[in-house]
Amino acid sequence: MNRLISISRGHINTLKNNLTGSILAPNKSLRDVVIIRGLHDQKRNARSTLNYVVAIGVMTVGLSYAAVPLYRIFCQAYSYGGTTGHVQADDAISNMTAMKNRPLKIKFNADVASSMQWNFKPQQGDITVVPGETALAFYTARNPTDKPVTGISTYNVIPFEAGQYFNKIQCFCFEEQQLNPHEQVDMPVFFYIDPEFTEDPKMEYVDEIVLSYTFFEAKQGMKLPVPSYVKQ
Amino acid sequence: MSTAMTFGQKQFIPTPPDKGSFPLDHEGLCKKTMTKYMKCLLSNNGNNSLCRDEAKEYLACRMENNLMLKEDFSKLGFKDIESNLKK
């Protein structure tokens, strides 16, 4: 055993040349066996190193694939980067208090796509709201044509940073709405501004928020690229 | 809004509504309550805090006519208003 331990990788050649008078290899065959065993050790060490390196490579590739859903879960849990969690607890709404010292003016804007023939406008130009208080607003849409037209809408909030505090409880966006010929309908939006708005330093000088809805036409059988979180 | 020139600028990410979409009121069943709410808003110069009763009435009308899921009003932020319309 002592003979094997004393043979280190780099010294095989020097041992081979050290023939006569060597205590470590008294006769030729024993010396050869010792050298071969050293070579075998060297191969085994090299192979295990290779295994480790391959394993680390595979783990890195696997981690980079797993990072995508993990990051998404992390962002939703901690509302990082403006994403909001999917579950807005009902008790959050029932427990929030209105901040009467910070009135905000919400302006409403309505647009239609150029090929869309509806008349779409807000019923009120603006309303004054305080964070933490639920508010109701109305839009009106009218179909002046002789055919039923289906529309689908999306919305926008300006300034962008205020959009994360603008929570809609219920509205009429992202789902197809059909209007019969010459029909007029009122569309409500029920929303509130999160009370944390008052604690955001970036929102210190924001007193006006613009909510803008745009209607597009949805033809029968046309598949619109709706966001993945919309319930079909 | 998102054209080729907006690369690198801040993106607006729309979020879905908490309770989904309002079904359309095709027959105009709640139009009266809606007009009351709009009149209140106009007379109060757009101040929402003074018109919450009418807003609550409108939502109650929607719930009665099956145009909205029935919910406790405290969950909709109306717990400070006492009303016998509470379902």
Coordinates of N, CA and C in Angstrom, one line a residue, chain A residues 88 93 134-135 153-157 163-174 188-194 211-213 229, chain B residues 12-22:
Chain A
Q88 N -56.6 38.9 -5.7 CA -56.8 40.1 -5.0 C -57.8 39.7 -3.9
I93 N -60.1 44.3 0.0 CA -61.0 45.4 -0.4 C -61.9 45.8 0.7
T134 N -64.1 52.6 -3.6 CA -64.5 52.0 -4.9 C -65.3 53.0 -5.7
A135 N -65.2 53.0 -7.0 CA -65.9 53.9 -7.8 C -66.5 53.3 -9.0
S153 N -62.4 44.7 -26.2 CA -61.8 46.0 -25.8 C -60.5 45.7 -25.0
T154 N -59.7 46.7 -25.0 CA -58.5 46.7 -24.1 C -58.4 48.1 -23.5
Y155 N -57.6 48.2 -22.5 CA -57.5 49.5 -21.8 C -56.1 49.9 -21.5
N156 N -55.9 51.1 -21.1 CA -54.6 51.7 -20.9 C -54.7 52.7 -19.7
V157 N -53.7 52.8 -18.9 CA -53.8 53.8 -17.8 C -52.5 54.6 -17.9
G163 N -50.6 52.6 -13.2 CA -51.4 51.5 -13.6 C -51.3 50.4 -12.6
Q164 N -50.2 50.2 -11.8 CA -50.2 49.1 -10.9 C -51.1 49.4 -9.7
Y165 N -51.5 50.6 -9.5 CA -52.4 50.9 -8.3 C -53.8 50.9 -8.8
F166 N -54.1 50.8 -10.1 CA -55.4 50.9 -10.6 C -56.0 49.5 -10.7
N167 N -56.8 49.2 -9.8 CA -57.4 47.8 -9.7 C -58.8 47.8 -10.2
K168 N -59.1 47.0 -11.1 CA -60.5 46.9 -11.6 C -61.2 45.7 -10.9
I169 N -62.3 46.0 -10.3 CA -63.0 44.9 -9.7 C -63.8 44.2 -10.8
Q170 N -64.5 45.0 -11.7 CA -65.2 44.4 -12.8 C -65.3 45.4 -13.9
C171 N -65.2 44.9 -15.1 CA -65.3 45.8 -16.2 C -65.8 45.1 -17.4
F172 N -65.5 45.6 -18.6 CA -66.0 44.9 -19.8 C -64.9 44.6 -20.8
C173 N -63.7 44.5 -20.3 CA -62.6 44.4 -21.2 C -62.2 42.9 -21.4
F174 N -61.5 42.7 -22.5 CA -60.9 41.4 -22.9 C -61.9 40.3 -23.1
P188 N -70.4 49.5 -17.6 CA -69.8 50.1 -16.3 C -68.4 49.5 -16.1
V189 N -67.7 50.3 -15.4 CA -66.4 49.9 -14.9 C -66.4 50.2 -13.4
F190 N -66.1 49.1 -12.6 CA -66.1 49.2 -11.2 C -64.6 49.1 -10.7
F191 N -64.1 50.1 -10.1 CA -62.6 50.0 -9.9 C -62.3 50.7 -8.5
Y192 N -61.1 50.7 -8.1 CA -60.6 51.4 -7.0 C -59.1 51.6 -7.2
I193 N -58.6 52.7 -6.5 CA -57.2 52.9 -6.5 C -56.6 52.4 -5.2
D194 N -55.6 51.6 -5.2 CA -55.0 51.0 -4.1 C -54.5 52.1 -3.1
L211 N -57.8 57.0 -17.9 CA -58.2 55.7 -18.2 C -58.7 55.7 -19.6
S212 N -58.1 54.9 -20.5 CA -58.5 54.9 -21.9 C -58.9 53.5 -22.3
Y213 N -60.0 53.4 -22.9 CA -60.5 52.1 -23.5 C -60.5 52.2 -25.0
Y229 N -54.3 35.0 -19.2 CA -55.0 34.9 -18.0 C -56.5 35.2 -18.2
Chain B
F12 N -46.8 49.2 -20.7 CA -47.9 49.1 -19.8 C -48.4 47.6 -19.9
I13 N -48.6 47.0 -18.7 CA -49.1 45.7 -18.7 C -50.5 45.7 -18.2
P14 N -51.5 45.3 -19.0 CA -52.9 45.3 -18.5 C -53.1 44.1 -17.6
T15 N -53.9 44.3 -16.6 CA -54.2 43.2 -15.7 C -55.7 42.9 -15.8
P16 N -56.1 41.7 -15.6 CA -57.5 41.3 -15.7 C -58.3 41.8 -14.5
P17 N -59.6 42.0 -14.7 CA -60.4 42.5 -13.6 C -60.5 41.4 -12.6
D18 N -60.7 41.8 -11.3 CA -60.8 40.8 -10.3 C -62.0 39.9 -10.4
K19 N -63.1 40.4 -10.7 CA -64.3 39.6 -10.8 C -64.7 39.3 -12.2
G20 N -63.9 39.5 -13.1 CA -64.3 39.2 -14.5 C -65.0 40.3 -15.2
S21 N -65.8 40.0 -16.2 CA -66.4 41.0 -17.0 C -67.9 41.1 -16.7
F22 N -68.4 42.3 -16.8 CA -69.8 42.6 -16.6 C -70.6 42.1 -17.8

